[in-house]
Structures are given as structure tokens and as C-alpha cells.
mmCIF file of C-alpha atoms in Angstrom:
data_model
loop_
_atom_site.group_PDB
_atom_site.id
_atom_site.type_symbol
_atom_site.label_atom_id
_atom_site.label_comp_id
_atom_site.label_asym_id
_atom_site.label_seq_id
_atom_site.Cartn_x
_atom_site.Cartn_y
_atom_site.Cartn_z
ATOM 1 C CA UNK U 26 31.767 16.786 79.836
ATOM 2 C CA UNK U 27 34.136 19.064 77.419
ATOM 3 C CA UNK U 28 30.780 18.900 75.512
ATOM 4 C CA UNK U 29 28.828 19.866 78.242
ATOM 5 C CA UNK U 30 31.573 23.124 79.289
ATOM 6 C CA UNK U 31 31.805 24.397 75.495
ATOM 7 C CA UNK U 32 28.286 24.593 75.264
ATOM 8 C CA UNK U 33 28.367 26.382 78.686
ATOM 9 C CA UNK U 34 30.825 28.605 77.987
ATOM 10 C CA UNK U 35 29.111 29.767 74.404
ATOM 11 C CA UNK U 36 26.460 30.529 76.418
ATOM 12 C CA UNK U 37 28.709 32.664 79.128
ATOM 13 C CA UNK U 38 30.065 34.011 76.204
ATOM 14 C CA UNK U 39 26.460 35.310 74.100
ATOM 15 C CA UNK U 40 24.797 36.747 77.642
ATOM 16 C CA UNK U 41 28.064 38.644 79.470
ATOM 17 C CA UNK U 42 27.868 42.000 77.002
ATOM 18 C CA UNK U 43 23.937 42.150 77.812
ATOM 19 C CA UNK U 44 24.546 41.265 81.544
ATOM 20 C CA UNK U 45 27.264 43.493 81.285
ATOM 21 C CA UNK U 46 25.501 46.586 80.220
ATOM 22 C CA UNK U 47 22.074 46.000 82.637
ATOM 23 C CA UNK U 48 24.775 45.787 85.755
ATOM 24 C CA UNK U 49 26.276 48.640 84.790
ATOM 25 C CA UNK U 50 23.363 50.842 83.865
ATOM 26 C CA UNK U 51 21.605 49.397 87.181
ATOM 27 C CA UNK U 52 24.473 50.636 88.933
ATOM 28 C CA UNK U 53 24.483 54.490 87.577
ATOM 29 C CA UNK U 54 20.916 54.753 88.398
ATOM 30 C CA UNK U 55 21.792 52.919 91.473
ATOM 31 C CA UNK U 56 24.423 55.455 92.461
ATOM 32 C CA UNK U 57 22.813 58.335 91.295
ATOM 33 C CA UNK U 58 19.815 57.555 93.006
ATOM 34 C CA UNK U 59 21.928 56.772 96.489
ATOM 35 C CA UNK U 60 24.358 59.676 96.645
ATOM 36 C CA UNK U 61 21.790 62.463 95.332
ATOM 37 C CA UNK U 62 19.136 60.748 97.161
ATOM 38 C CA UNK U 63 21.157 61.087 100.099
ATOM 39 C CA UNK U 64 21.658 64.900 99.988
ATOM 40 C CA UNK U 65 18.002 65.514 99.013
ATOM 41 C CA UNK U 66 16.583 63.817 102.384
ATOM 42 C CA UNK U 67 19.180 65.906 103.504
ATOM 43 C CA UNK U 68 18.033 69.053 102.385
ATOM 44 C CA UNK U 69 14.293 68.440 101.969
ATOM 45 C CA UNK U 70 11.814 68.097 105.088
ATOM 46 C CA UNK U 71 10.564 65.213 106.499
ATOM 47 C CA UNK U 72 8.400 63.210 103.832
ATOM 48 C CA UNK U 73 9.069 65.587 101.008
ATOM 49 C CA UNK U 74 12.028 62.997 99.695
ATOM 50 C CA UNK U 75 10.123 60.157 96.769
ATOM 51 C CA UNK U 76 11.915 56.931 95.566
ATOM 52 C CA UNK U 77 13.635 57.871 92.389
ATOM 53 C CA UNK U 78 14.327 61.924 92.657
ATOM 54 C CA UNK U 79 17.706 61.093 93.386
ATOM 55 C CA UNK U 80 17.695 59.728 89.681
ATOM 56 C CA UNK U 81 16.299 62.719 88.151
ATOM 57 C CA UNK U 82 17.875 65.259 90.415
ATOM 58 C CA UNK U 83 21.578 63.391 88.124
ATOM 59 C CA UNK U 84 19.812 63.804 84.797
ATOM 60 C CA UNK U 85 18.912 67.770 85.573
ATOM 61 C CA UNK U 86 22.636 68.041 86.816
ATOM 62 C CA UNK U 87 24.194 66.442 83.991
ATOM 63 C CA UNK U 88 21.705 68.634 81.975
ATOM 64 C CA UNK U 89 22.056 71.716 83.500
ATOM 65 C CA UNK U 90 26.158 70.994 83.181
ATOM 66 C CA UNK U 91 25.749 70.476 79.410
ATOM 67 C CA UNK U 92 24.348 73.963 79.018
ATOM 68 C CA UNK U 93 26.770 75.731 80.991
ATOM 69 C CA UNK U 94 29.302 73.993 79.419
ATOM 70 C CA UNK U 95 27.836 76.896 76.679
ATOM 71 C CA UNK U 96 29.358 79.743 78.850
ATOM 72 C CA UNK U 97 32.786 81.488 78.509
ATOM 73 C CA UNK U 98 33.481 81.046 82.254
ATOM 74 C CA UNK U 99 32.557 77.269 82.475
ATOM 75 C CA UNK U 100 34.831 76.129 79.202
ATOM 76 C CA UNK U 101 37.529 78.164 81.100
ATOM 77 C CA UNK U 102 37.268 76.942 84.639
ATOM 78 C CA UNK U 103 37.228 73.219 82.814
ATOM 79 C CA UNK U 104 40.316 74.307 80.832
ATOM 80 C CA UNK U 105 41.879 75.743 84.360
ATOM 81 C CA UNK U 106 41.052 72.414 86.227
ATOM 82 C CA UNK U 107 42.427 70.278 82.421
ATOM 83 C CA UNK U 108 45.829 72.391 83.468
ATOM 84 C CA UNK U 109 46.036 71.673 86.982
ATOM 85 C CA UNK U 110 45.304 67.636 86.437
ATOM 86 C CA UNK U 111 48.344 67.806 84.197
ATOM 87 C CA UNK U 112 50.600 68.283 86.827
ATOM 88 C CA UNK U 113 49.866 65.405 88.566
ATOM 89 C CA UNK U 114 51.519 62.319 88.075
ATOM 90 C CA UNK U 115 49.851 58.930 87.269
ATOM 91 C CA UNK U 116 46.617 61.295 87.474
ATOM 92 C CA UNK U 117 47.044 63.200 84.276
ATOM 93 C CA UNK U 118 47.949 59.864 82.444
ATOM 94 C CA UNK U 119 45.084 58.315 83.770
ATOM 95 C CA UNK U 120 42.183 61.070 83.286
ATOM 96 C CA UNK U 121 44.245 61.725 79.841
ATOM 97 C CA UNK U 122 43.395 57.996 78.530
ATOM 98 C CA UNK U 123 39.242 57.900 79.762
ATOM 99 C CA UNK U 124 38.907 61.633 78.250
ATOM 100 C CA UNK U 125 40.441 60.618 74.452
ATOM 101 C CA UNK U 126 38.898 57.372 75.005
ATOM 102 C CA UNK U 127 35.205 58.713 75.967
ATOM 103 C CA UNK U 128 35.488 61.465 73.425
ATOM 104 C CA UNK U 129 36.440 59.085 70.713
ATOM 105 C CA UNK U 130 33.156 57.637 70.621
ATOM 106 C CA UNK U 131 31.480 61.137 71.594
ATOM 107 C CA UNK U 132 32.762 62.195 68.508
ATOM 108 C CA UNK U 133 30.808 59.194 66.815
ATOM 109 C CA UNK U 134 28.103 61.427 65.224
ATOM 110 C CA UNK U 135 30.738 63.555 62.624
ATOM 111 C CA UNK U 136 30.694 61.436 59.808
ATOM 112 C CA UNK U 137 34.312 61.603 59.229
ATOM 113 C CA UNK U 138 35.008 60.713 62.296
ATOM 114 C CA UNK U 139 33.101 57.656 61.737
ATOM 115 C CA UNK U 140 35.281 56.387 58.677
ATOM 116 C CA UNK U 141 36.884 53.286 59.308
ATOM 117 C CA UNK U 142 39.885 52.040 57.144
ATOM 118 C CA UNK U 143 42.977 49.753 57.147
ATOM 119 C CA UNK U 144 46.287 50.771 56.422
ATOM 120 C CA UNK U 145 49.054 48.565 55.027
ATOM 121 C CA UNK U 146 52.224 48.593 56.705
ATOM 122 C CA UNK U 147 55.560 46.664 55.893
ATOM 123 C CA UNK U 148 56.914 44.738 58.942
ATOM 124 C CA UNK U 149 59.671 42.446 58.209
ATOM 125 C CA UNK U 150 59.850 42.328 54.873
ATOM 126 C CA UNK U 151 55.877 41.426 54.595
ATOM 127 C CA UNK U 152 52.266 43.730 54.532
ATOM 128 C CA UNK U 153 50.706 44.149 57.583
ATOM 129 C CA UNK U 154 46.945 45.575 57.164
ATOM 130 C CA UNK U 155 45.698 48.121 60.522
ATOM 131 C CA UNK U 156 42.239 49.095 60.992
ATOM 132 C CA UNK U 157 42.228 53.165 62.043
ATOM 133 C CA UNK U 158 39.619 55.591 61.865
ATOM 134 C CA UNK U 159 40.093 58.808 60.325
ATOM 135 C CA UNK U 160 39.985 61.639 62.516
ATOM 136 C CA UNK U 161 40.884 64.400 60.309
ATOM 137 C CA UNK U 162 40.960 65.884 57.103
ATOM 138 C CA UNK U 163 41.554 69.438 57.279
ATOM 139 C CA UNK U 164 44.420 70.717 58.756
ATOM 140 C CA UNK U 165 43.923 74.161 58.236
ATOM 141 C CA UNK U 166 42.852 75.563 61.547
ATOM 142 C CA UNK U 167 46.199 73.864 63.024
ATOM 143 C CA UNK U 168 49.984 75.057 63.223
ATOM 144 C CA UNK U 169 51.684 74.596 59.544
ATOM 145 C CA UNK U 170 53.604 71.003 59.061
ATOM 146 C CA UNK U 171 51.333 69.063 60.853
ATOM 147 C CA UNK U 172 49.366 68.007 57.808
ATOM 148 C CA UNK U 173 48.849 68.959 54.128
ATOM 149 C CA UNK U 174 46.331 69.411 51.621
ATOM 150 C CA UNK U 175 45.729 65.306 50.858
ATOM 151 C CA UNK U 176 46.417 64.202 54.211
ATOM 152 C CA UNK U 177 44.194 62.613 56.823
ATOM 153 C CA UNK U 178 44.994 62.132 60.757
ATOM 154 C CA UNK U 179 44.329 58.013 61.176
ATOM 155 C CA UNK U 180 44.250 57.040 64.859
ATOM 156 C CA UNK U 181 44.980 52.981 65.318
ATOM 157 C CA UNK U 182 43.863 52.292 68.407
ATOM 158 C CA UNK U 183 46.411 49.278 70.456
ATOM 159 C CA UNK U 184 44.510 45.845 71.532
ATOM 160 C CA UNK U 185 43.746 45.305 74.990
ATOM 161 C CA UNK U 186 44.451 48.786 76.349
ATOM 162 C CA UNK U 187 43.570 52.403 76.156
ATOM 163 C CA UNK U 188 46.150 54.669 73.844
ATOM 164 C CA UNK U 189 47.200 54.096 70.069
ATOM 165 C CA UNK U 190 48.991 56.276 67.485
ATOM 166 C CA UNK U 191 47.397 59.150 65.700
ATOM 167 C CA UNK U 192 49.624 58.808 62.238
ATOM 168 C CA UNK U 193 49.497 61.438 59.207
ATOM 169 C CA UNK U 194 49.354 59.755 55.691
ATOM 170 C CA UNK U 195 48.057 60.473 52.450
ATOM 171 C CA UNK U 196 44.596 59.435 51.422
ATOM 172 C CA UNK U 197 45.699 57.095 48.967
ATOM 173 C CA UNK U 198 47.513 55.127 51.853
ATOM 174 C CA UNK U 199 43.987 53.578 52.996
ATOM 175 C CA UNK U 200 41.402 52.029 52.437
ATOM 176 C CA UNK U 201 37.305 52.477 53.597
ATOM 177 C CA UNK U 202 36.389 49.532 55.503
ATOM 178 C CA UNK U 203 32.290 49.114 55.637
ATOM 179 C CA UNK U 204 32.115 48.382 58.988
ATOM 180 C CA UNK U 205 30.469 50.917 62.280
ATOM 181 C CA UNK U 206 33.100 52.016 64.348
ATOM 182 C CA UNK U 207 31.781 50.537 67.711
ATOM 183 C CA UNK U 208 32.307 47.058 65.890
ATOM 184 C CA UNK U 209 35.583 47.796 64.630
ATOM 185 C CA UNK U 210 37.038 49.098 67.679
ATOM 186 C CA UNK U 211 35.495 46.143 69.301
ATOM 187 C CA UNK U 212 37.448 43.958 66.893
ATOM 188 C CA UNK U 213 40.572 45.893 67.300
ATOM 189 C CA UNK U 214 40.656 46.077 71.243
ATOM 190 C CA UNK U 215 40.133 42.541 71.630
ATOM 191 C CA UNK U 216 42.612 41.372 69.368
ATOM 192 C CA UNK U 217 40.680 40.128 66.467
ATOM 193 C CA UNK U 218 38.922 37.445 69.062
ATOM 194 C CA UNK U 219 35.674 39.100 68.552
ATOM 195 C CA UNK U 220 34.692 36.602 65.356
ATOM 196 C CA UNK U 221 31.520 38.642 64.153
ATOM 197 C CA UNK U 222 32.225 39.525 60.104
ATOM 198 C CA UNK U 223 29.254 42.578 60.372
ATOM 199 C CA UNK U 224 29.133 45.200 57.462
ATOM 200 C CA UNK U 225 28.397 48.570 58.133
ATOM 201 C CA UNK U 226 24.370 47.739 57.735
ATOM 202 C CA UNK U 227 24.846 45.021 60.466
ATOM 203 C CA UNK U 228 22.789 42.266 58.582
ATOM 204 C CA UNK U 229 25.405 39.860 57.790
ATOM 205 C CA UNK U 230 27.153 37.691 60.588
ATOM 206 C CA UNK U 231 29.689 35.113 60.101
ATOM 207 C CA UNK U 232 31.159 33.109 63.327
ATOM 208 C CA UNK U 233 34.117 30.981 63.629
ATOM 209 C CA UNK U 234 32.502 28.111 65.977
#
């Protein structure tokens, strides 16, 4: 029986990410396709309304949003309703944590942005090694004494929760790690329980069975 329930749960184990993701895509296009669908029948005549215009009625929103997001008078009215969210309690916190988290990973495709490292640090008298990412190099579009010519912003993400610390240090105080960011924060946000050893060309894969 423990057999029996290891082999079980190795299996629970390999299929919930890809479970994961088809439930939650399934239930975007799900949503999307309810709550627009329900304002088009709405709005259109009788038997105007087709199965899956509620779905691309979200895309041409969310596309139509990224362009005006190209206007003077959109970036401000976001930067107005950024303000007033701030003055809410619990709220601000909150929408805070998803919009650093989401535009961590939106921020993906800069290349140095995409650096992973580790960073020793001395904790009771012995080395501790943190995996970061650098975020930036060039301080010079930011108020003096933040950061200096040599310096790098590393942000070390905590395990099991959205925040970290964004930490200045000299270059020389890491070290590249060749390993994609999505894996490393996956191995960082876990706890290290995530046993998959994968290089930054994701062909080699140890596992701790």
C-alpha cells in the first residue's frame, strides 16, 4: 500500500501544473466568454449573438486597452486610479503585491531583467548563498544615492509568498546562475522542493526520487 500511494502521489505530483494551467485557461475563456457574452445578447438583436464572440469581444478589449495604454490621458487616468488605490487599506497592499508580482515576469523579455544570480550572505557566522535576479544596472535616470556606477538592484524574492527585498550591491557580490527565471523563481517560491536541476537550455534534468 505505501507502494501503491507513492506511486500515486508521483503521479498527482507530474499532472497538477498541466491540469493546473488547462483549468485555469478554461476558466478565462470561460469567463470571458460568460460575462461579455452576457452583455452582447444584451446589446445585439435576437439571433445576432454566436457561441464564442464573448471570447473575442475580451481579446479586442484587452487589445484595444493595450493601445490606449499609448495615450497621455490613459497612462494618467491609470496613474490617478494607482493614487487613489493607495489610500486604501489592505487594498493597496494587496493590488501592490499582484502588480510587482505580474510585472516581474512581464518584464521577462529585457535581458537584464532576465539575469539570475546568487548572492552570498553571512548568517551566523556561516555563508548563506540567495538566488535574485538583477533588475537594474543603471541608476542614472533615478534620484542620486540610490545606486552607483558598479552597482546592480538584485530583487530576492521570499518562499511561499508574494514580496522580497530589492538590495543594492556591487557586481562583484554575485554570481550568474544559468538557469531561466520562471525555473528559478519556481525553485525559490517553493522552498527549494521543486527538485528539477534545469540549465538555462532546459535539456538537463536531475530528480531527487
Amino acid at each position: 500500500m505505501n507502494r501503491f500511494g507513492t506511486i500515486m502521489f508521483r503521479g498527482l505530483v507530474a499532472m497538477l501544473p498541466s491540469l493546473l494551467t488547462i483549468y485555469i485557461l478554461f476558466w478565462l475563456v470561460r469567463s470571458a466568454e460568460t460575462v461579455l457574452g452576457g452583455v452582447l445578447r444584451f446589446l445585439l438583436p435576437d439571433g445576432w449573438y454566436l457561441p464564442g464572440m464573448g471570447l473575442l469581444t475580451g481579446l479586442l478589449v484587452t487589445f484595444l486597452f493595450g493601445l490606449a495604454l499609448n495615450a497621455f490621458l490613459v497612462r494618467r487616468l491609470l496613474d490617478l486610479g494607482d493614487q487613489l488605490v493607495d489610500h486604501i487599506p489592505l487594498v493597496k497592499t494587496l493590488y501592490g503585491s499582484l502588480k510587482d508580482f505580474i510585472g516581474f515576469f512581464a518584464k521577462q523579455r529585457d535581458s537584464q531583467f532576465s539575469q539570475v544570480v546568487s548572492m552570498e550572505l553571512e548568517f551566523g557566522g556561516k555563508m548563506l548563498r540567495l538566488i535574485g535576479f538583477v533588475t537594474r544596472s543603471d541608476f542614472s535616470t533615478l534620484p542620486a544615492g540610490i545606486g552607483e556606477e558598479g552597482e546592480i538592484a538584485v530583487y530576492l524574492p521570499l518562499s511561499y509568498q508574494i514580496g522580497g527585498y530589492t538590495v543594492i550591491v556591487p557586481r562583484s557580490a554575485v554570481k550568474p546562475i544559468n538557469m531561466s527565471p520562471h525555473r528559478a523563481m519556481g525553485f525559490v517560491v517553493t522552498g527549494g522542493m521543486t527538485a528539477d536541476k534545469v540549465h538555462g537550455t532546459g535539456q538537463t534534468h536531475e530528480r531527487n526520487d
